[in-house]
Coordinates of C-alpha atoms in Angstrom, one line a residue:
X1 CA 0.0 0.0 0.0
X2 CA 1.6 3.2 -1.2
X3 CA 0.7 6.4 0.9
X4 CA -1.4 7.9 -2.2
X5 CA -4.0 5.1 -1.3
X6 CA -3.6 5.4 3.0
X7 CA -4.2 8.9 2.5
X8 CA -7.4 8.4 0.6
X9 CA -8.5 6.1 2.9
X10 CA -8.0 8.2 5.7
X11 CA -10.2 10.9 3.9
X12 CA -12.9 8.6 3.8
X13 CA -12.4 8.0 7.3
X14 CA -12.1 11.7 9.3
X15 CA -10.8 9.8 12.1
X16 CA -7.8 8.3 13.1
X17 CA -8.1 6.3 17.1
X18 CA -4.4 7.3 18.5
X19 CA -4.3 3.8 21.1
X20 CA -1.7 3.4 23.7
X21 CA -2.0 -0.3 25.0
X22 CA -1.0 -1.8 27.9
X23 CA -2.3 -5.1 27.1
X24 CA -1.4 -6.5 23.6
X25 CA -4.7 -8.6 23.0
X26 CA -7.4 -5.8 24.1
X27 CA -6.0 -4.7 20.3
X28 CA -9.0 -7.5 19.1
X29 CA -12.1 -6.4 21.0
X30 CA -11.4 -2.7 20.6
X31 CA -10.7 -3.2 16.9
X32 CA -13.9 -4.9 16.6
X33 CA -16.1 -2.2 18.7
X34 CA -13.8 0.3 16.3
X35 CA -15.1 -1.4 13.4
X36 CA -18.9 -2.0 14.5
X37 CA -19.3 1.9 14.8
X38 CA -17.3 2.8 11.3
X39 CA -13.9 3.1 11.9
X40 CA -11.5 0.5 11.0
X41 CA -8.4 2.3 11.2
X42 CA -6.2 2.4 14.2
X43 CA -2.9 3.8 15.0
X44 CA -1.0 2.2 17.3
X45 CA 1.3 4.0 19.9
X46 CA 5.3 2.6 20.6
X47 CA 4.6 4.8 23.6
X48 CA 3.7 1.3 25.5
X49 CA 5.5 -2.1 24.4
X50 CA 2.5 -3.9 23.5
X51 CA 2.7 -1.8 20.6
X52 CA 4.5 -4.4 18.4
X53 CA 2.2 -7.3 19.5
X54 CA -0.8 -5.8 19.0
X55 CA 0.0 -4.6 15.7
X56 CA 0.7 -8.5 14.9
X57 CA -2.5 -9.4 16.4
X58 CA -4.1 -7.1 14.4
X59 CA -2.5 -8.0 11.0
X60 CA -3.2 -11.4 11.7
X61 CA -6.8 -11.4 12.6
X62 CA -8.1 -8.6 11.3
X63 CA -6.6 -8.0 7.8
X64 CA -9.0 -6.0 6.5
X65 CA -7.9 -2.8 8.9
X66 CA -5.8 0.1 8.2
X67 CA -2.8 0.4 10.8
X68 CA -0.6 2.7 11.5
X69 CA 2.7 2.3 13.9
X70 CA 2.5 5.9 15.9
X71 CA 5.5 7.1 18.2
X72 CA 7.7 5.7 16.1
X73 CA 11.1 7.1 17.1
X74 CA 14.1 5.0 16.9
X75 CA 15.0 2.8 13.6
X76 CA 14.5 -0.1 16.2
X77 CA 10.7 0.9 16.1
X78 CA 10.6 1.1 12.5
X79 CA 11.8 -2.8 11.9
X80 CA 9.3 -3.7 14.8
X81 CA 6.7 -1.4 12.9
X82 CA 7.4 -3.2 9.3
X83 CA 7.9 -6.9 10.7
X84 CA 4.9 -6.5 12.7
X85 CA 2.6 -5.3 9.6
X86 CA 2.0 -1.8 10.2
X87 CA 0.8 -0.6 6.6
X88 CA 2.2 3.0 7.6
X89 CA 4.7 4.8 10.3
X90 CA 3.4 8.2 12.3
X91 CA 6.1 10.3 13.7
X92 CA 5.7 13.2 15.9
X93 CA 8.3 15.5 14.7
X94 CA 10.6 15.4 11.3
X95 CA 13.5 12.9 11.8
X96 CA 15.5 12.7 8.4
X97 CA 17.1 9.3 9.3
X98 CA 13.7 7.7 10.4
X99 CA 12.1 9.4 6.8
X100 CA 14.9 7.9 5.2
X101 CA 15.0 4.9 7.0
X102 CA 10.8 4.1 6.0
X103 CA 11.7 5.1 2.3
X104 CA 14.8 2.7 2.0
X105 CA 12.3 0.0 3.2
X106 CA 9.1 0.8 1.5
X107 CA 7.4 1.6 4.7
X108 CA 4.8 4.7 3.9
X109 CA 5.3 7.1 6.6
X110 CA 3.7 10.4 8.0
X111 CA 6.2 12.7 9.3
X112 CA 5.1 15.5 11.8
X113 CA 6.0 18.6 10.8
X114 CA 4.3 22.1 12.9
X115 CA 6.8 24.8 11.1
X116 CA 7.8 25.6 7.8
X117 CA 11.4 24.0 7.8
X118 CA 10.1 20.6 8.8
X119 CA 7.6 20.8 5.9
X120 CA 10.7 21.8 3.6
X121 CA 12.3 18.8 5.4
X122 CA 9.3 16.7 4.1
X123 CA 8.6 18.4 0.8
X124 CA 12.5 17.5 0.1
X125 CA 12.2 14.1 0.4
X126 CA 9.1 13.8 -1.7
X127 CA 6.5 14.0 1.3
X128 CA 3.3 15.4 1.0
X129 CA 0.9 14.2 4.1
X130 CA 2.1 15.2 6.9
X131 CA 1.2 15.3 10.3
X132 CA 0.5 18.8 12.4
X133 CA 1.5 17.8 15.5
X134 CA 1.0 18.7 18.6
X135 CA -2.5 20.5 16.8
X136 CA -3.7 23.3 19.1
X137 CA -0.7 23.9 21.1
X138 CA 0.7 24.6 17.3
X139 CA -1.5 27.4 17.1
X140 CA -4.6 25.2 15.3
X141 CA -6.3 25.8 12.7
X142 CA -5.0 29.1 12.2
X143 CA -1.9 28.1 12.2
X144 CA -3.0 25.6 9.3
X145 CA -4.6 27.8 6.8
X146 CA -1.6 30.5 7.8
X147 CA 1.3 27.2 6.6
X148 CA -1.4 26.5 3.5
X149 CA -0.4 30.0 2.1
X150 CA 3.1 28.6 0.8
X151 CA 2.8 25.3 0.8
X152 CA -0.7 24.6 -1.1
X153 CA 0.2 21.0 -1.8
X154 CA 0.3 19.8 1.8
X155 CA -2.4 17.3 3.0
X156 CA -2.3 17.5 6.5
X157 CA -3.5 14.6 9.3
X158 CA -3.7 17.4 12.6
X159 CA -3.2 15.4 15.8
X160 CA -3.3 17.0 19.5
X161 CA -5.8 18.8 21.5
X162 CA -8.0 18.1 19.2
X163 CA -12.2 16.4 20.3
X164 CA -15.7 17.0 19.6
X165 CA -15.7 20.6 20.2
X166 CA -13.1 21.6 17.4
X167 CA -12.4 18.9 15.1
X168 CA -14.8 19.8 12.3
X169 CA -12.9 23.2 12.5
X170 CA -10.4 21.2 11.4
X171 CA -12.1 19.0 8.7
X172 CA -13.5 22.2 7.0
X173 CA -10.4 22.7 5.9
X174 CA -9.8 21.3 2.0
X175 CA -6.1 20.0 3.0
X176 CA -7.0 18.0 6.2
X177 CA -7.6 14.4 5.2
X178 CA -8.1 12.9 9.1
X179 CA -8.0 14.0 12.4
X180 CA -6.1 12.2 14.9
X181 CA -7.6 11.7 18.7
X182 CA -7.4 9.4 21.6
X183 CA -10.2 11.0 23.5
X184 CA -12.7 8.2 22.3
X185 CA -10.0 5.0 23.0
X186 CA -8.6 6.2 26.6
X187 CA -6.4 4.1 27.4
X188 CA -8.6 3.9 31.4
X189 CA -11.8 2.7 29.4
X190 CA -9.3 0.2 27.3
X191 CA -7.8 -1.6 30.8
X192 CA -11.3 -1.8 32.1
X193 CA -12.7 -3.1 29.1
X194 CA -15.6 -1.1 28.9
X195 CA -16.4 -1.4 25.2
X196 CA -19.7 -0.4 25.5
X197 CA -18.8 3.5 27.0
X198 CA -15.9 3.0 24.0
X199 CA -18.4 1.7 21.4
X200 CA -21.1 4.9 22.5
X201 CA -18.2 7.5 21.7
X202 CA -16.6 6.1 18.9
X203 CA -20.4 6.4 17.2
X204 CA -20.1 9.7 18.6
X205 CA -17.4 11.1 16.5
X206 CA -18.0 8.8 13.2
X207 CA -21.8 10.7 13.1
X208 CA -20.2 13.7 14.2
X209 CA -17.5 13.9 11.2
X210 CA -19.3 12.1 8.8

């Protein structure tokens, strides 16, 4: 999957669930409660390290979903990311070895890039989507439609401060294809395994953006 076809697909979708996992197999019933109210995407955090398992898990048995490896940091992360089956990498700043790294192996990758010499940076090495990371502490959507001026050809996945009161500011804007949020997938409600409560928001936000 080449990242002209993730980023259309995450278009379609609005919504990208930003999951930090203590647990590697609560991957299965929270993709299926994902799923059952419209989103089957999910990006997977190395911020815990279940991250690597759970990506398996969900590769394995549940092939049809689109995953992303987020946090990814170190080039360790990145062969845990590709082995594992992540179809895409999400980093939270621009790191030119780690873009470099992803492009040597195939691995699509969303960069995060908040200023205009990290989107140079991206632009340079033929990257497009980006990620506007962290969103509202980076001034928003303002800040957005202000970066949009020079660099028109930007499609832009914002990610940060972001929840049911702002993200269709977001969305209105042409160059945002998804919005990413872990509001709806906390990671409390995950350990507890209160899919229902999990279920009731994720429907929240799909009606919501869609």
């Amino acid at each position: 999957m080449n990242l002209t076809t993730i980023t259309t697909q995450l278009h379609q979708l609005k919504v990208v669930p930003v999951i930090a996992l203590e647990h590697a197999e609560d991957i299965l019933p929270l993709a299926d409660t994902l799923a059952q109210n419209g989103l089957s995407v999910a990006e997977i955090t190395f911020r815990s390290p279940a991250a690597e398992e759970a990506i398996q898990l969900l590769r394995q048995q549940r092939p049809d979903f689109l995953i992303a490896a987020g946090t990814v940091l170190t080039s360790e992360q990145v062969f845990q990311a590709k082995n594992a089956g992540a179809d895409f990498v999400v980093t939270p700043g621009f790191n030119p070895k780690i873009v470099q790294l992803c492009q040597d192996l195939g691995l699509p990758i969303i960069p995060g890039a908040n200023n205009p010499m990290a989107i140079e940076a991206a632009l340079e090495l033929g990257i497009e989507t980006v990620k506007f990371f962290p969103a509202e502490a980076s001034g928003g959507v303002k800040m957005i439609k202000a970066l949009l001026g020079p660099y028109a050809q930007l499609k832009i996945m914002p990610t940060g401060g972001i929840g049911l009161q702002n993200i269709q500011d977001y969305l209105a804007i042409p160059n945002v294809v998804a919005c990413g949020g872990s509001w709806f997938v906390e990671k409390k409600l995950i350990n507890d395994k209160n899919w229902s409560e999990l279920g009731r928001l994720t429907k929240e936000v799909v009606e919501l953006v869609q």
